[in-house]
Short mmCIF file of C-alpha atoms in Angstrom, two decimals:
data_model
loop_
_atom_site.label_atom_id
_atom_site.label_comp_id
_atom_site.label_asym_id
_atom_site.label_seq_id
_atom_site.Cartn_x
_atom_site.Cartn_y
_atom_site.Cartn_z
CA MET A 979 77.79 92.04 89.82
CA VAL A 980 81.29 90.58 89.04
CA LYS A 981 81.20 88.59 92.23
CA LYS A 982 77.77 87.05 91.34
CA ILE A 983 79.03 86.11 87.86
CA LEU A 984 82.11 84.44 89.29
CA MET A 985 80.01 82.48 91.84
CA GLN A 986 77.63 81.29 89.09
CA THR A 987 80.61 80.35 86.82
CA TYR A 988 82.26 78.48 89.62
CA LEU A 989 78.96 76.58 90.33
CA TRP A 990 78.51 75.69 86.61
CA VAL A 991 82.14 74.53 86.36
CA LEU A 992 81.76 72.36 89.40
CA LEU A 993 78.51 70.74 88.12
CA LEU A 994 80.18 70.21 84.80
CA MET A 995 83.11 68.41 86.39
CA LEU A 996 80.64 66.24 88.43
CA TYR A 997 78.34 65.30 85.66
CA ALA A 998 80.53 65.32 82.57
CA PRO A 999 81.80 61.70 82.98
CA ILE A 1000 78.19 60.48 83.38
CA LEU A 1001 77.03 62.51 80.39
CA ILE A 1002 79.87 61.04 78.26
CA ILE A 1003 78.83 57.45 79.19
CA VAL A 1004 75.24 58.23 78.36
CA ILE A 1005 76.09 59.83 75.00
CA TYR A 1006 78.40 56.94 73.97
CA SER A 1007 75.82 54.39 74.92
CA PHE A 1008 74.00 55.35 71.73
CA THR A 1009 76.81 54.24 69.46
CA GLU A 1010 78.04 50.73 68.83
CA ALA A 1011 81.80 51.61 68.90
CA LYS A 1012 83.82 49.21 70.96
CA VAL A 1013 86.18 51.86 72.26
CA LEU A 1014 84.76 54.73 74.37
CA GLY A 1015 85.35 58.04 72.58
CA ASN A 1016 85.05 56.63 69.14
CA TRP A 1017 81.71 57.74 67.62
CA THR A 1018 80.58 55.54 64.80
CA GLY A 1019 77.00 56.86 64.42
CA PHE A 1020 73.80 56.87 66.41
CA SER A 1021 72.61 53.38 67.23
CA PHE A 1022 70.56 51.35 69.78
CA ASN A 1023 72.56 48.20 69.08
CA LEU A 1024 74.31 48.20 72.55
CA TYR A 1025 70.91 48.42 74.26
CA ARG A 1026 69.60 45.53 72.12
CA SER A 1027 72.80 43.58 72.80
CA LEU A 1028 72.41 44.18 76.54
CA CYS A 1029 68.94 42.68 76.44
CA ASN A 1030 70.36 39.55 74.84
CA THR A 1031 70.99 37.54 77.94
CA SER A 1032 72.43 34.63 76.11
CA ALA A 1033 75.25 36.77 74.66
CA HIS A 1034 75.98 38.47 78.01
CA HIS A 1035 75.02 35.81 80.50
CA SER A 1036 77.81 36.57 82.96
CA LEU A 1037 77.05 40.34 82.90
CA MET A 1038 73.31 39.80 83.52
CA ASN A 1039 74.12 37.40 86.31
CA ALA A 1040 76.41 39.98 87.87
CA LEU A 1041 73.61 42.59 87.55
CA VAL A 1042 71.04 40.26 89.14
CA ASN A 1043 73.43 39.41 92.04
CA THR A 1044 74.21 43.06 92.65
CA VAL A 1045 70.50 44.20 92.65
CA ALA A 1046 69.51 41.28 95.00
CA ILE A 1047 72.38 41.93 97.40
CA ALA A 1048 71.64 45.70 97.41
CA PHE A 1049 67.97 45.30 98.02
CA ILE A 1050 68.36 42.74 100.82
CA ALA A 1051 71.16 44.75 102.41
CA ALA A 1052 69.28 48.06 102.10
CA THR A 1053 66.04 46.55 103.52
CA VAL A 1054 67.74 44.90 106.51
CA SER A 1055 70.02 47.84 107.31
CA THR A 1056 67.05 50.27 107.11
CA LEU A 1057 65.22 48.19 109.75
CA LEU A 1058 68.30 47.81 111.93
CA GLY A 1059 69.42 51.39 111.49
CA SER A 1060 65.91 52.76 112.24
CA VAL A 1061 65.63 50.77 115.48
CA ALA A 1062 69.18 51.68 116.39
CA ALA A 1063 68.55 55.34 115.82
CA ILE A 1064 65.42 55.33 118.00
CA GLY A 1065 67.48 53.61 120.77
CA ILE A 1066 70.28 56.10 120.44
CA TYR A 1067 67.92 59.05 120.50
CA ASN A 1068 66.37 57.83 123.74
CA LEU A 1069 69.77 57.50 125.53
CA ARG A 1070 71.08 60.10 127.97
CA ALA A 1071 73.13 62.86 126.44
CA ARG A 1072 76.53 61.44 127.24
CA SER A 1073 75.71 57.87 126.17
CA ARG A 1074 74.07 59.30 123.03
CA LYS A 1075 77.26 61.14 122.09
CA ALA A 1076 79.36 58.01 122.73
CA MET A 1077 76.97 55.83 120.59
CA GLY A 1078 77.01 58.55 117.87
CA PHE A 1079 80.79 58.45 117.84
CA ILE A 1080 80.85 54.72 117.65
CA ASN A 1081 78.40 54.81 114.77
CA THR A 1082 80.56 57.12 112.77
CA ILE A 1083 83.67 54.87 113.01
CA PRO A 1084 82.62 52.43 110.25
CA ILE A 1085 81.75 55.32 108.02
CA LEU A 1086 85.14 57.04 108.52
CA ASN A 1087 86.99 53.77 108.39
CA GLY A 1088 88.58 52.85 105.07
CA ASP A 1089 86.66 50.28 103.00
CA ILE A 1090 89.75 48.11 102.58
CA ILE A 1091 90.12 47.85 106.26
CA THR A 1092 86.47 46.96 106.72
CA GLY A 1093 86.83 44.35 103.99
CA ILE A 1094 89.92 42.73 105.45
CA SER A 1095 88.32 42.75 108.98
CA LEU A 1096 85.14 41.04 107.75
CA PHE A 1097 87.23 38.61 105.69
CA LEU A 1098 89.31 37.56 108.81
CA LEU A 1099 86.07 37.34 110.82
CA PHE A 1100 84.40 34.96 108.40
CA VAL A 1101 87.52 32.87 108.00
CA SER A 1102 87.93 32.58 111.85
CA LEU A 1103 84.32 31.54 112.22
CA GLY A 1104 84.69 29.03 109.40
CA ILE A 1105 81.94 30.64 107.37
CA THR A 1106 82.03 29.75 103.68
CA GLN A 1107 82.25 32.92 101.71
CA GLY A 1108 79.70 33.71 99.05
CA PHE A 1109 76.30 35.39 98.69
CA THR A 1110 75.48 35.35 102.37
CA THR A 1111 78.80 36.77 103.54
CA VAL A 1112 78.56 39.62 100.93
CA VAL A 1113 75.02 40.45 102.18
CA LEU A 1114 76.16 40.39 105.78
CA ALA A 1115 79.11 42.64 104.90
CA HIS A 1116 76.90 45.12 103.08
CA ILE A 1117 74.46 45.27 105.97
CA THR A 1118 77.38 45.96 108.25
CA PHE A 1119 78.60 49.12 106.49
CA CYS A 1120 75.18 50.35 105.26
CA THR A 1121 73.50 50.38 108.71
CA PRO A 1122 75.48 53.45 110.10
CA TYR A 1123 74.37 55.51 107.18
CA VAL A 1124 70.75 54.70 107.85
CA VAL A 1125 71.23 55.65 111.52
CA LEU A 1126 72.62 59.09 110.43
CA SER A 1127 69.68 59.56 108.07
CA VAL A 1128 67.02 58.82 110.72
CA LEU A 1129 68.55 60.63 113.79
CA PRO A 1130 67.85 64.08 112.39
CA ARG A 1131 64.10 63.23 111.80
CA LEU A 1132 63.91 62.11 115.50
CA LYS A 1133 65.45 65.35 116.64
CA GLN A 1134 62.90 67.32 114.66
CA MET A 1135 59.99 65.30 116.05
CA ASN A 1136 57.91 66.62 118.98
CA PRO A 1137 59.18 64.49 121.91
CA ASN A 1138 55.75 64.67 123.57
CA LEU A 1139 53.97 62.86 120.77
CA TYR A 1140 54.96 59.40 121.98
CA GLU A 1141 54.01 60.07 125.60
CA ALA A 1142 50.72 61.55 124.45
CA ALA A 1143 49.94 58.30 122.48
CA LEU A 1144 50.70 56.27 125.53
CA ASP A 1145 48.42 58.45 127.70
CA LEU A 1146 45.62 58.01 125.15
CA GLY A 1147 45.69 54.25 125.57
CA ALA A 1148 48.10 53.10 122.84
CA THR A 1149 50.49 50.32 123.53
CA PRO A 1150 54.29 50.93 123.04
CA MET A 1151 54.19 49.04 119.76
CA GLN A 1152 51.13 50.98 118.58
CA ALA A 1153 52.75 54.30 119.45
CA LEU A 1154 55.92 53.21 117.63
CA TRP A 1155 54.04 52.17 114.52
CA LYS A 1156 51.51 55.01 114.35
CA VAL A 1157 53.50 57.94 115.79
CA ILE A 1158 57.24 57.49 115.47
CA ILE A 1159 57.45 55.53 112.16
CA PRO A 1160 55.38 58.22 110.19
CA GLU A 1161 57.61 60.95 111.61
CA ILE A 1162 60.88 59.25 110.64
CA ARG A 1163 59.63 57.67 107.41
CA PRO A 1164 61.41 60.31 105.11
CA GLY A 1165 64.69 59.61 106.97
CA MET A 1166 64.13 55.86 106.52
CA ILE A 1167 63.47 56.28 102.80
CA SER A 1168 66.62 58.47 102.42
CA GLY A 1169 68.66 55.87 104.39
CA PHE A 1170 67.23 53.08 102.24
CA LEU A 1171 68.26 54.84 99.00
CA LEU A 1172 71.71 55.72 100.42
CA ALA A 1173 72.23 52.16 101.49
CA LEU A 1174 71.06 50.89 98.05
CA THR A 1175 73.44 53.06 96.12
CA ILE A 1176 76.40 52.39 98.47
CA SER A 1177 75.82 48.67 98.22
CA ILE A 1178 75.61 48.79 94.38
CA ASP A 1179 78.78 50.88 94.25
CA ASP A 1180 80.90 48.94 96.73
CA PHE A 1181 83.96 46.99 95.49
CA ALA A 1182 86.61 46.88 98.18
CA VAL A 1183 84.42 45.11 100.87
CA THR A 1184 82.81 42.80 98.25
CA VAL A 1185 86.02 41.56 96.80
CA PHE A 1186 87.22 40.43 100.27
CA THR A 1187 83.99 38.69 101.16
CA ILE A 1188 82.83 37.24 97.87
CA GLY A 1189 84.87 34.04 98.01
CA ASN A 1190 85.96 31.91 95.14
CA GLN A 1191 82.74 30.05 94.26
CA GLY A 1192 82.05 32.00 91.04
CA LEU A 1193 79.80 34.68 92.50
CA GLU A 1194 80.13 38.00 90.72
CA THR A 1195 78.72 41.49 91.22
CA LEU A 1196 78.91 44.43 88.84
CA SER A 1197 81.86 45.95 90.62
CA THR A 1198 83.92 42.66 90.53
CA TYR A 1199 82.84 41.94 87.00
CA ILE A 1200 84.01 45.37 85.84
CA TYR A 1201 87.30 44.99 87.64
CA ALA A 1202 87.88 41.58 86.01
CA ASP A 1203 86.89 42.93 82.64
CA ALA A 1204 89.15 45.94 82.88
CA ARG A 1205 92.10 43.65 83.74
CA LYS A 1206 91.59 41.83 80.46
CA GLY A 1207 92.47 45.08 78.56
CA GLY A 1208 89.15 46.75 78.09
CA LEU A 1209 85.57 47.17 79.18
CA THR A 1210 82.52 45.45 77.63
CA PRO A 1211 80.71 48.06 75.46
CA GLU A 1212 77.41 46.96 76.96
CA LEU A 1213 78.49 48.40 80.27
CA ARG A 1214 77.81 51.90 78.91
CA PRO A 1215 74.05 51.43 78.30
CA LEU A 1216 73.82 49.48 81.62
CA SER A 1217 75.44 52.42 83.49
CA ALA A 1218 73.11 54.85 81.76
CA VAL A 1219 70.07 52.81 82.71
CA ILE A 1220 71.11 52.58 86.31
CA PHE A 1221 71.78 56.34 86.50
CA VAL A 1222 68.44 57.18 85.03
CA VAL A 1223 66.50 54.76 87.36
CA ILE A 1224 68.15 56.26 90.42
CA LEU A 1225 67.61 59.79 89.13
CA VAL A 1226 63.87 59.14 88.57
CA LEU A 1227 63.54 57.56 92.05
CA LEU A 1228 65.21 60.59 93.67
CA ILE A 1229 62.84 62.98 91.68
CA ILE A 1230 59.73 61.09 92.72
CA ILE A 1231 60.79 60.98 96.38
CA ASN A 1232 61.75 64.66 96.46
CA ARG A 1233 58.33 65.66 94.90
CA ARG A 1234 56.47 63.56 97.37
CA ALA A 1235 58.42 65.17 100.22
CA ASP A 1236 57.65 68.63 98.86
CA LYS A 1237 53.95 67.76 98.57
CA ALA A 1238 53.95 66.51 102.22
CA LYS A 1239 55.44 69.70 103.41
CA ASN A 1240 53.00 71.86 101.60
CA LYS A 1241 49.94 70.02 103.12
#
């Protein structure tokens, strides 16, 4: 009994440590105090101010850039990662292990090293840094995560399904689209969401590949804002909205996955 109570207490303390910072941001997004921690009464003024694009033009531009980069990078990396996972899965055992090891290197590698490496690559190739280089950089470090999300689904799949489809007259592309893709779709969706959140969250790689043409993302905007001596209060409601949107997406996807399992 005591052991069970200690385990539950530990679990709740751990969850509190993980979600308390987010909860604090959400709570203080409903007050118009300029300083976080100073409650001046319940108010939606920060949300109204956030919707005023003329007052926060640079912040909204950074948000649009971040979302655009994240969706492009997540979409492309999902396609590339899924194809790569299928290719890795069909290799021989030794080659599969080698490619799996190579795929984990960018994940274990420090973000700052990845950012410097890509910066030097773009400079050596004479590529002007800006929106395109940031997207390419995000695709580079997001793709390995998609591969890791799709590979387990391939391992769970019946290996005879593809061959059976070919024997029944399907072309390789038809078998891929109608047999393999439906089997790995949950992994692709998980990889897409993971790539999306990683791209939105990234700072180290972005700051090395963003260039000096005035492009800003949320991470670089927040960094520049913090160096000025404080954070824009409207970042609190924006953070709360982003958290709620991602939470709702995860709940919807998990419920659909549960319904698919129960069928």
